[in-house]
Amino acid sequence: MSSASLSLSRDDRPILIAALFILVILVAGTVYTFARFGSAPLLSPTYLLQQLQIGAFLGIVAAGMMMVILIAQIDLSVPWTLAAAAMMATSIGGPLAIPVGLGVGLLVGLVNGIGIAYLRVPSMIFTLGVNAVMRGLMVAHTGGYAPQTGATDLMRMLAGDRTLGIPNAVFVWIAMSVLVTIILQRTTLGRYVYAIGNKEAAAYLAGVDTRRITVICFVLCGLAAALAGVLLAGYSTKAYQGMGDAYLLPSIAAVVIGGTNILGGRGRYLGTLIGVVLIVLLNSVLSIMDMPEAGRQVIYGLVIIFMLLVYGRGERVTS
Amino acid sequence: MLDDVAIRIRQNVGIVTAVLLFSILYLLYNLAHPKGFSSAVLVQNGDEIFALAMLAMAQTVPVLASGLDLSVGAVMTMVGCFASYLLAGAAGGAPLHLDIFGLHVGLGTFPGGLSGILLGIVICLATGALAGFVNGCVVVYGRIQPIIATLATGAVYIGIALFLRPTPGGKIDEDLNWALTNSLGDFASTVHIFDDGAASWFAPVAWIPVPFVLLILIALLVWVPFRRSVLGRTVYAVGSAEGAAYMSGLPIERAKIAAFTLAGFFAGCGGLFLAIQTSSGNADIPQAGAYTLNSIASVVIGGTSLLGGTGSAIGSIFGAMVLRVISFFFRIFDIAPLLQPLFEGLILLGAVSIGALGVLRVKNTLELFR
């Protein structure tokens, strides 16, 4: 038995523990609802599918965030990239809505990437500035109010409707997941991403154009945030101010809970997927329990610390 | 002698740039302001600068040890919420109670009057330092990366703040508010020293705003001694080469805990002042986030490297002042409020990009990947 757990690789252990923790959340929530209401809504397929639909937006953002965390950077411009993509998509409307929304994400990612890869500004501060600029542009564009324009039918269909009983947003999330998994595991780009995260200088000396790869990662992250924005606008039928604010820290938390090293170079996409499900379920169980916002924040923080204490500890500095 | 000065300036080019930038911007601001160079304008600016300047100092210490503290805004908010209970200053004292899980627990009466206020201030600052100490312990003994550890503890602190103040409220003693957010003359007349501030020798300094005096006192009495201590120097050493610091036998674990504790203390000072200034406690999550992010921006503008090892909390104070003066300009030049966030972002991006243009002169590409 112990040999089985020992043979788990360093990257798989967090994923297994996080998955077990999801079961713990489900069981604890079900015990609670059974004791209080005499029913077990948490285990019904309808409820779980609805949670997946809500989780899809966070999942897509987290997939992009993982690409930049793997190269030891971070993207703080996600909130207003997401909002800007949603606002531009709804205000353009028509068949061009989605391409324009994604174009916003691509452009933001390109600016981020150039500033960080070529000007070597720390990503923490550069993406912060880009976030402020995007916020400024959108406030100037909308006048500070929620834009009156609505989402197009295609956006609503992609985010809100269901096919064969499964929300379409989940299919988009699955497609995104397959794409990221293939990039990370089956392409040279993926190899380079891990190499840069481990030691950029070594990757450079090995002949990798590390700056180009960095730009690509930020573009992917911007595209993912924009896609989530377009979908979220479709789900809530319109764009609104601050719609991306609730996605920045949870997406980072999901990536890290999934076992990806915040210093880059290590981590599997499956972990990020599990991390997203964990956060979404935790949130929904806490809301079923009528937990006030104060308690939610405390539990949320304690869970992150607890998970990292179990498997995310760094090594002692000895030389 | 002159060479000496030149070398010093070259070593501290970041701080010097921030000081020059602030001086020029602030001079222009006062020239353009109808009531420029007056005590009233200075007092108002001091009140607006203080909290961010404290958070910038708070952020600097962990950054010097190549960590990052994403909980400074949360600690500030939490301490502010504590202050809104402890600094009411009612003559007969204020009853405290705790409502938790439907239970109502009385905690006795918190003393009123001057002694109560002083005790309240000490408790508030100790709370901030304790929060920072917890951060340090999670980072050092939990061996969790600072950025993610403080992200999590920040959520906990915001939770505590929300628990204390689900809706904005509370009360701060009016005299305390008046004494600390005005000029030294008003301070003296409120606490009845120096003939109520009318002493003739006191007149030349009576115009100085109290927040600036507090800022200078905290910098001189807390930051400078810390920087010169073994722990302070170890913080710098950890930031530039942790392995080398360890091999040299420096107390790196204690230094890291001290860095986060000091950050919590500074953030607590900021929260305390913000509560006194607004006369209430408010568990405002977006505000906490904005203060955290602006503290990082201030640190960078103030010439401290995010990689750690070089920089100073004094530089960060000027970084914070530069950020704030930029927003003062919007009031003067009547820029449409809708365009202000855009200008703020563009100026921040422009500043860091111009600072980064040095990379174009680097001949050996390998030097870029530090």
XYZ file of C-alpha atoms in Angstrom:
689
model
C 0.000 0.000 0.000
C 2.753 2.385 0.930
C 4.642 1.479 -2.220
C 1.617 2.543 -4.275
C 1.595 5.983 -2.711
C 5.352 6.232 -2.994
C 5.279 5.387 -6.671
C 3.001 8.349 -7.325
C 5.025 11.002 -9.065
C 5.578 14.382 -7.466
C 3.060 15.921 -9.871
C 0.317 13.344 -9.321
C 0.150 13.455 -5.539
C -1.472 16.933 -5.345
C -4.049 15.924 -7.948
C -5.028 12.814 -5.997
C -5.264 14.654 -2.683
C -7.274 17.504 -4.221
C -9.645 14.950 -5.784
C -10.065 13.260 -2.394
C -10.783 16.658 -0.864
C -13.550 17.202 -3.436
C -15.145 13.973 -2.200
C -14.814 15.197 1.386
C -16.590 18.446 0.455
C -19.379 16.527 -1.301
C -19.852 14.118 1.611
C -19.750 16.868 4.244
C -22.226 18.979 2.239
C -24.553 16.027 1.729
C -24.482 15.107 5.425
C -25.367 18.715 6.200
C -28.258 18.968 3.734
C -29.548 15.521 4.778
C -29.539 16.473 8.447
C -31.143 19.848 7.835
C -33.500 19.408 4.879
C -33.680 15.609 4.600
C -32.527 15.659 0.973
C -29.272 15.331 -0.926
C -29.354 17.940 -3.707
C -25.559 17.955 -3.982
C -25.557 14.493 -5.531
C -28.208 15.136 -8.174
C -26.879 15.303 -11.764
C -28.805 18.525 -12.433
C -27.053 20.270 -9.570
C -23.616 18.977 -10.522
C -24.106 19.980 -14.158
C -25.131 23.454 -13.060
C -21.960 23.711 -10.964
C -19.925 22.653 -13.991
C -21.602 25.367 -16.041
C -20.626 28.005 -13.461
C -17.177 26.436 -13.196
C -16.626 26.606 -16.951
C -15.882 30.360 -16.873
C -13.371 29.976 -14.046
C -11.959 26.870 -15.713
C -11.264 28.682 -18.980
C -9.586 31.599 -17.182
C -7.519 29.176 -15.086
C -6.349 27.288 -18.200
C -4.847 30.520 -19.549
C -3.491 31.526 -16.166
C -1.720 28.177 -15.920
C 0.211 28.856 -19.141
C 1.781 32.009 -17.675
C 2.316 30.553 -14.194
C 4.192 27.631 -15.794
C 6.741 30.070 -17.252
C 7.104 31.659 -13.795
C 5.092 34.786 -14.628
C 1.666 35.991 -13.587
C -1.130 37.861 -15.369
C -2.987 40.379 -13.223
C -4.693 41.931 -16.252
C -7.241 39.103 -16.445
C -10.177 40.955 -14.787
C -10.388 43.812 -17.235
C -9.297 41.769 -20.250
C -12.324 39.616 -19.516
C -14.609 42.610 -19.021
C -13.241 44.486 -22.035
C -13.727 41.472 -24.326
C -17.311 41.102 -23.084
C -18.067 44.806 -23.494
C -16.547 45.077 -26.968
C -18.302 41.899 -28.102
C -21.710 43.116 -26.938
C -21.256 46.616 -28.324
C -20.145 45.387 -31.764
C -22.842 42.711 -31.929
C -23.735 40.652 -34.980
C -21.543 37.885 -36.393
C -18.364 39.802 -35.570
C -19.074 39.913 -31.835
C -17.070 36.851 -30.813
C -14.061 37.489 -33.116
C -13.828 41.075 -31.869
C -14.027 39.933 -28.237
C -11.273 37.384 -28.769
C -9.291 40.017 -30.691
C -9.278 42.192 -27.568
C -7.775 39.304 -25.603
C -5.174 38.659 -28.278
C -4.146 42.310 -28.350
C -3.866 42.563 -24.554
C -1.852 39.342 -24.454
C 0.457 40.664 -27.161
C 1.089 43.932 -25.281
C 1.664 42.028 -22.029
C 4.020 39.602 -23.724
C 6.081 42.289 -25.437
C 6.426 44.335 -22.252
C 7.438 41.326 -20.196
C 9.532 39.378 -22.689
C 11.327 42.190 -24.511
C 11.299 45.116 -22.062
C 11.817 42.664 -19.141
C 9.400 44.547 -16.881
C 8.300 42.198 -14.039
C 4.970 40.679 -15.064
C 3.471 41.523 -11.669
C 3.739 45.252 -12.361
C 3.324 45.345 -16.142
C 0.081 43.379 -16.228
C -1.137 45.496 -13.315
C -0.608 48.590 -15.459
C -2.278 46.985 -18.482
C -5.235 46.077 -16.263
C -5.533 49.722 -15.180
C -5.343 50.891 -18.810
C -8.039 48.429 -19.913
C -10.223 49.527 -17.015
C -9.642 53.147 -18.003
C -10.506 52.459 -21.647
C -13.697 50.638 -20.694
C -14.792 53.276 -18.185
C -14.255 55.923 -20.858
C -16.078 53.781 -23.416
C -19.118 52.951 -21.311
C -19.288 56.090 -19.196
C -18.918 54.002 -16.056
C -22.302 52.335 -16.400
C -23.266 48.845 -17.446
C -23.455 48.948 -21.249
C -26.995 48.778 -22.612
C -26.080 46.477 -25.456
C -26.907 42.788 -25.107
C -25.149 39.575 -26.014
C -25.724 38.083 -29.458
C -27.746 34.896 -29.934
C -24.615 32.896 -30.653
C -23.010 34.022 -27.370
C -26.177 33.136 -25.442
C -26.332 29.780 -27.172
C -22.698 28.963 -26.381
C -22.944 29.955 -22.733
C -26.515 29.372 -21.655
C -28.094 26.604 -23.759
C -27.700 22.863 -23.372
C -27.027 20.071 -25.816
C -28.097 16.554 -24.805
C -28.730 17.968 -21.335
C -25.169 19.181 -20.919
C -24.480 22.936 -20.837
C -22.709 24.164 -23.967
C -20.262 26.132 -21.824
C -18.969 22.820 -20.501
C -18.220 21.713 -24.067
C -16.238 24.905 -24.640
C -14.352 24.237 -21.403
C -13.630 20.666 -22.517
C -12.382 21.888 -25.895
C -10.131 24.413 -24.169
C -8.850 21.703 -21.819
C -8.055 19.319 -24.675
C -6.204 22.109 -26.493
C -4.099 23.055 -23.447
C -3.358 19.415 -22.615
C -2.166 18.766 -26.167
C -0.045 21.929 -26.162
C 1.574 21.048 -22.834
C 2.133 17.334 -23.432
C 2.444 16.773 -27.139
C 4.094 19.840 -28.681
C 7.542 21.407 -28.574
C 5.848 24.567 -27.337
C 4.802 22.666 -24.217
C 8.344 21.357 -23.680
C 9.700 24.891 -24.007
C 7.118 26.204 -21.536
C 8.286 23.792 -18.835
C 11.926 24.449 -19.726
C 11.521 28.225 -19.390
C 9.718 27.781 -16.086
C 12.597 25.765 -14.712
C 15.419 28.014 -15.884
C 14.999 30.567 -18.614
C 18.725 31.080 -19.104
C 19.262 27.348 -19.650
C 16.387 27.186 -22.124
C 17.855 30.168 -23.971
C 21.285 28.554 -24.125
C 19.645 25.394 -25.460
C 18.444 27.428 -28.424
C 14.865 28.212 -27.401
C 13.578 31.629 -28.423
C 12.354 32.152 -24.862
C 10.997 35.619 -25.523
C 8.760 34.437 -28.342
C 7.431 31.600 -26.158
C 6.715 34.092 -23.355
C 4.696 36.250 -25.755
C 2.763 33.177 -26.940
C 1.897 32.205 -23.355
C 0.579 35.675 -22.551
C -1.420 35.730 -25.791
C -2.984 32.375 -24.835
C -3.807 33.719 -21.375
C -5.363 36.875 -22.854
C -7.382 34.779 -25.328
C -8.634 32.527 -22.534
C -9.722 35.497 -20.415
C -11.454 37.031 -23.453
C -13.235 33.756 -24.238
C -14.460 33.549 -20.645
C -15.641 37.162 -20.905
C -17.567 36.536 -24.127
C -19.195 33.439 -22.598
C -19.987 35.178 -19.315
C -21.644 38.022 -21.232
C -23.671 35.406 -23.085
C -24.620 33.675 -19.832
C -25.794 36.871 -18.120
C -27.080 38.270 -21.469
C -24.978 41.439 -21.111
C -21.623 42.815 -20.015
C -21.230 44.753 -16.785
C -18.596 46.718 -14.860
C -16.256 44.624 -12.737
C -17.494 41.331 -14.179
C -13.951 39.956 -14.186
C -12.982 40.918 -10.640
C -14.211 37.631 -9.186
C -11.953 35.585 -11.463
C -8.398 36.750 -10.773
C -7.572 35.300 -7.366
C -9.707 32.140 -7.679
C -8.009 31.300 -10.973
C -4.559 31.628 -9.392
C -5.754 29.592 -6.401
C -7.172 26.877 -8.661
C -3.895 26.549 -10.565
C -1.857 26.368 -7.360
C -4.225 23.991 -5.553
C -3.896 21.745 -8.602
C -0.223 21.300 -7.817
C 1.338 23.766 -10.258
C 4.369 25.431 -8.737
C 3.822 29.195 -8.470
C 7.516 29.562 -9.379
C 6.875 27.785 -12.677
C 8.183 24.742 -14.458
C 6.074 22.084 -12.773
C 2.438 21.062 -12.791
C -0.134 19.164 -14.829
C -3.257 20.499 -16.474
C -5.431 17.813 -14.857
C -4.556 19.369 -11.505
C -5.832 22.777 -12.611
C -9.076 21.123 -13.720
C -9.473 19.491 -10.295
C -8.540 22.768 -8.587
C -11.331 24.604 -10.431
C -13.907 21.949 -9.506
C -12.748 22.085 -5.888
C -13.142 25.874 -5.634
C -16.517 25.917 -7.373
C -17.883 23.111 -5.175
C -16.506 24.667 -2.016
C -18.207 27.957 -2.880
C -21.536 26.317 -3.606
C -21.516 24.111 -0.499
C -20.770 27.177 1.629
C -23.668 29.035 0.040
C -25.991 26.066 0.673
C -24.908 26.265 4.311
C -25.928 29.957 4.362
C -22.400 30.818 5.393
C -21.990 34.605 5.615
C -19.340 36.212 3.404
C -17.010 36.584 6.409
C -16.953 32.843 7.111
C -16.552 32.043 3.426
C -13.442 34.183 3.112
C -11.890 32.622 6.220
C -12.630 29.050 5.098
C -11.459 29.823 1.566
C -8.107 31.072 2.863
C -7.684 28.219 5.325
C -8.402 25.612 2.637
C -5.689 27.049 0.358
C -3.165 27.049 3.215
C -4.187 23.547 4.301
C -3.888 22.084 0.790
C -0.477 23.658 0.277
C 0.735 22.491 3.685
C -0.177 18.960 2.654
C 1.607 18.929 -0.701
C 2.826 22.342 -1.787
C 5.727 22.858 0.596
C 8.972 24.162 -0.819
C 12.389 22.824 -0.042
C 14.558 24.089 2.758
C 17.367 26.369 1.609
C 20.614 24.652 2.395
C 23.145 26.127 0.026
C 34.151 64.064 -1.986
C 32.263 64.858 -5.167
C 33.076 61.390 -6.496
C 31.625 59.990 -3.300
C 28.319 61.752 -3.916
C 28.281 60.607 -7.538
C 28.772 56.987 -6.505
C 26.035 57.236 -3.889
C 23.633 58.678 -6.432
C 24.477 55.942 -8.924
C 23.870 53.281 -6.274
C 20.498 54.740 -5.372
C 19.389 55.872 -8.807
C 15.886 54.482 -8.246
C 15.235 56.444 -5.074
C 16.808 59.614 -6.483
C 14.573 59.392 -9.556
C 11.490 58.942 -7.382
C 12.418 61.905 -5.156
C 13.127 64.132 -8.172
C 9.928 63.057 -9.908
C 7.898 63.754 -6.782
C 9.553 67.133 -6.184
C 8.921 68.316 -9.736
C 5.338 67.031 -9.811
C 4.521 68.483 -6.400
C 6.059 71.858 -7.251
C 4.001 72.021 -10.446
C 0.918 70.973 -8.499
C 1.343 73.744 -5.945
C 2.062 76.306 -8.668
C -1.125 75.334 -10.480
C -3.281 75.116 -7.339
C -5.125 78.366 -6.492
C -4.179 77.907 -2.821
C -0.801 76.315 -3.508
C 1.981 76.330 -0.884
C -0.558 76.740 1.932
C -0.851 74.660 5.069
C -4.432 73.699 4.181
C -3.407 72.089 0.893
C -0.481 70.373 2.577
C -2.707 68.978 5.333
C -5.220 67.640 2.846
C -2.472 65.996 0.777
C -0.859 64.531 3.879
C -4.127 62.878 4.901
C -4.551 61.404 1.433
C -0.978 60.153 1.209
C -0.458 58.613 4.661
C -2.277 55.273 4.357
C -0.766 54.434 0.950
C 2.693 55.515 2.115
C 2.428 53.127 5.079
C 1.275 50.272 2.844
C 4.135 51.004 0.456
C 6.572 50.727 3.373
C 4.819 47.532 4.447
C 5.159 46.018 0.983
C 8.829 46.998 0.719
C 10.121 44.815 3.557
C 8.966 41.409 2.218
C 9.874 42.495 -1.333
C 13.434 43.201 -0.153
C 13.567 39.563 0.994
C 12.261 38.624 -2.487
C 8.830 37.778 -1.158
C 5.604 39.574 -1.856
C 2.834 40.347 0.619
C -0.597 40.287 -1.018
C -2.278 40.646 2.377
C -1.211 44.227 3.247
C -4.539 45.676 2.103
C -6.416 43.013 4.072
C -4.404 43.670 7.251
C -5.054 47.399 6.832
C -8.787 46.768 6.503
C -8.888 44.382 9.464
C -7.009 46.757 11.772
C -9.314 49.587 10.672
C -12.320 47.494 11.698
C -10.751 46.786 15.108
C -10.049 50.502 15.527
C -13.682 51.387 14.854
C -14.590 49.472 18.040
C -11.676 50.375 20.276
C -11.206 54.079 19.601
C -14.746 55.339 20.223
C -13.368 57.180 23.249
C -16.732 57.539 25.078
C -16.199 58.966 28.563
C -17.691 55.987 30.397
C -16.077 53.395 28.155
C -17.768 51.266 25.518
C -19.262 47.820 26.130
C -17.836 45.158 23.817
C -19.568 41.954 22.875
C -19.139 39.148 20.401
C -21.942 37.590 18.368
C -20.746 34.267 17.075
C -22.825 31.304 15.868
C -25.899 32.874 17.450
C -24.229 33.224 20.839
C -23.956 36.585 22.521
C -20.785 36.848 24.569
C -20.120 39.990 26.593
C -16.478 41.009 26.751
C -16.774 43.609 29.472
C -16.290 47.325 29.072
C -13.438 48.813 27.100
C -12.038 51.833 28.991
C -12.820 55.276 27.637
C -10.873 58.518 27.843
C -7.243 59.089 26.944
C -5.931 55.860 28.507
C -8.578 53.898 26.607
C -7.568 55.512 23.339
C -3.892 54.833 23.907
C -4.642 51.229 24.844
C -6.813 50.904 21.739
C -4.028 52.217 19.508
C -1.548 49.759 21.017
C -3.985 46.850 20.536
C -4.625 47.854 16.919
C -0.933 48.079 16.062
C -0.265 44.794 17.865
C -3.056 43.167 15.832
C -1.382 44.303 12.620
C 1.997 43.011 13.762
C 0.436 39.717 14.847
C -1.189 39.275 11.430
C 2.205 39.881 9.830
C 3.840 37.436 12.257
C 1.326 34.754 11.240
C 2.178 35.449 7.578
C 5.849 35.038 8.379
C 5.298 31.752 10.204
C 3.197 30.325 7.352
C 5.914 31.310 4.870
C 8.892 30.131 6.944
C 7.614 27.065 8.794
C 4.912 26.088 6.278
C 7.451 26.641 3.467
C 4.712 28.004 1.212
C 5.578 30.597 -1.433
C 4.930 34.086 0.039
C 2.736 35.256 -2.842
C 0.269 32.399 -2.448
C 0.532 32.154 1.351
C -0.367 35.834 1.780
C -3.104 35.511 -0.826
C -4.687 32.911 1.475
C -4.057 34.670 4.795
C -5.336 37.880 3.178
C -8.660 36.124 2.565
C -8.725 35.101 6.242
C -8.025 38.675 7.426
C -10.703 40.089 5.119
C -13.060 37.466 6.567
C -12.290 38.667 10.097
C -12.828 42.271 8.996
C -16.193 41.353 7.465
C -17.101 39.520 10.650
C -16.354 42.647 12.685
C -18.041 45.069 10.297
C -20.567 43.401 7.957
C -21.676 46.939 7.129
C -19.564 50.111 7.419
C -19.921 51.766 10.796
C -18.407 52.355 14.189
C -17.089 55.530 15.654
C -13.752 57.180 16.333
C -13.151 59.785 19.006
C -13.602 63.218 17.355
C -10.661 64.796 19.142
C -8.392 61.987 17.969
C -9.609 62.430 14.413
C -9.064 66.194 14.594
C -5.661 65.981 16.263
C -4.123 63.513 13.837
C -5.493 64.694 10.510
C -4.605 68.380 10.777
C -1.554 70.554 11.326
C 0.779 70.417 14.321
C -0.860 73.615 15.649
C -4.276 71.944 15.717
C -2.719 68.892 17.358
C -1.197 71.026 20.118
C -4.425 72.907 20.774
C -6.424 69.661 20.916
C -4.155 67.877 23.395
C -3.416 71.129 25.277
C 0.363 71.299 25.053
C 2.659 74.262 24.294
C 0.033 76.765 25.585
C -2.545 75.157 23.286
C -0.134 75.576 20.379
C 0.215 79.330 20.927
C 3.789 79.234 22.261
C 5.921 81.635 20.268
C 8.722 79.135 19.600
C 6.119 76.694 18.273
C 4.715 79.054 15.627
C 7.321 78.346 12.893
C 6.467 74.622 12.852
C 2.735 74.846 13.600
C 1.830 74.649 9.894
C 3.357 71.179 9.386
C 0.672 68.481 8.853
C 0.604 65.759 11.529
C 0.522 62.871 8.982
C 3.901 63.971 7.602
C 5.351 64.153 11.117
C 4.012 60.663 11.867
C 5.446 59.367 8.597
C 8.888 60.782 9.375
C 8.735 59.499 12.970
C 7.804 55.971 11.893
C 10.508 55.973 9.238
C 13.172 57.225 11.660
C 12.154 55.235 14.743
C 11.149 51.937 13.124
C 12.557 51.569 9.634
C 16.054 53.060 10.065
C 16.935 51.052 13.227
C 15.561 47.882 11.597
C 17.591 48.428 8.450
C 20.778 48.831 10.480
C 20.161 45.765 12.653
C 21.472 42.294 11.844
C 17.928 41.197 10.998
C 17.492 44.119 8.618
C 20.741 43.420 6.830
C 19.814 39.752 6.671
C 16.567 40.695 4.912
C 18.654 42.359 2.185
C 21.005 39.371 2.073
C 18.120 36.909 1.718
C 16.802 39.001 -1.165
C 20.047 39.015 -3.104
C 21.227 35.433 -2.442
C 19.369 33.290 0.045
C 21.748 30.353 -0.249
C 24.794 32.563 0.392
C 23.045 34.183 3.367
C 22.346 30.751 4.809
C 25.920 29.588 4.316
C 27.158 32.751 6.026
C 25.257 31.743 9.136
C 22.773 34.619 8.980
C 19.443 34.081 10.762
C 17.412 33.843 7.548
C 14.279 32.331 9.107
C 14.076 34.959 11.830
C 14.762 37.680 9.250
C 11.887 36.537 7.041
C 9.483 36.378 9.984
C 10.672 39.825 11.064
C 10.122 41.157 7.532
C 6.513 39.988 7.429
C 5.855 41.110 11.018
C 7.147 44.571 10.216
C 4.979 44.597 7.080
C 1.962 43.768 9.244
C 2.891 46.543 11.676
C 3.213 49.146 8.905
C -0.038 47.982 7.299
C -1.647 48.234 10.739
C -0.451 51.846 11.050
C -2.060 52.565 7.675
C -5.327 50.909 8.693
C -5.403 52.721 12.003
C -4.931 56.081 10.311
C -7.517 55.337 7.625
C -10.059 54.438 10.314
C -9.248 57.590 12.312
C -9.433 59.710 9.160
C -12.798 58.308 8.007
C -14.138 57.929 11.575
C -15.430 54.457 10.794
C -14.505 50.888 10.024
C -15.333 49.468 6.607
C -14.559 45.940 5.384
C -14.296 47.129 1.788
C -12.829 44.261 -0.276
C -12.219 46.226 -3.523
C -10.509 48.973 -1.524
C -8.237 46.439 0.175
C -7.305 44.994 -3.228
C -6.648 48.421 -4.708
C -4.377 49.365 -1.799
C -2.409 46.110 -2.137
C -1.859 46.621 -5.866
C -0.985 50.303 -5.442
C 1.506 49.361 -2.742
C 3.310 47.122 -5.249
C 3.285 49.929 -7.814
C 4.671 52.359 -5.201
C 7.479 49.973 -4.318
C 8.506 49.685 -7.961
C 8.296 53.434 -8.630
C 10.311 53.984 -5.445
C 13.254 52.099 -6.914
C 12.993 48.751 -5.111
C 13.589 45.707 -7.293
C 10.801 43.124 -7.183
C 13.565 40.518 -7.312
C 14.660 41.645 -3.867
C 17.929 42.747 -2.343
C 18.013 46.393 -3.385
C 15.881 49.363 -2.463
C 14.489 51.048 0.602
C 11.229 51.787 2.352
C 12.062 55.496 2.134
C 12.042 55.206 -1.667
C 8.648 53.508 -1.499
C 7.221 56.436 0.485
C 8.201 58.681 -2.406
C 6.809 56.126 -4.841
C 3.470 56.294 -3.043
C 3.593 60.094 -3.063
C 4.269 60.139 -6.810
C 1.219 57.915 -7.368
C -0.971 60.147 -5.216
C 0.261 63.434 -6.694
C -0.677 62.158 -10.145
C -4.260 61.828 -8.965
C -4.100 65.317 -7.376
C -3.357 66.647 -10.844
C -6.673 65.351 -12.133
C -8.443 67.695 -9.726
C -6.350 70.684 -10.751
C -6.513 70.262 -14.495
C -10.146 69.293 -14.440
C -9.626 66.084 -16.386
C -12.936 64.299 -16.908
C -13.336 61.743 -14.084
C -14.097 59.106 -16.690
C -10.630 59.479 -18.198
C -8.745 59.376 -14.890
C -8.311 55.580 -14.607
C -6.965 55.559 -18.169
C -4.352 58.215 -17.397
C -3.356 56.475 -14.166
C -2.769 53.229 -16.031
C -0.895 54.871 -18.901
C 1.384 56.770 -16.516
C 2.158 53.612 -14.528
C 2.894 51.640 -17.729
C 4.938 54.500 -19.160
C 7.008 54.868 -15.996
C 7.929 51.198 -15.730
C 8.579 50.930 -19.479
C 10.914 53.937 -19.535
C 12.674 52.486 -16.505
C 13.079 49.247 -18.433
C 14.631 50.804 -21.543
C 18.032 49.973 -20.069
C 17.615 46.436 -21.392
C 18.190 47.773 -24.901
C 21.785 48.571 -23.891
C 22.495 45.106 -22.498
C 25.068 43.469 -24.752
C 25.032 39.949 -23.300
C 21.511 38.576 -23.699
C 22.138 36.065 -20.899
C 22.198 38.914 -18.393
C 18.502 39.437 -19.051
C 17.499 36.128 -17.497
C 18.285 36.841 -13.897
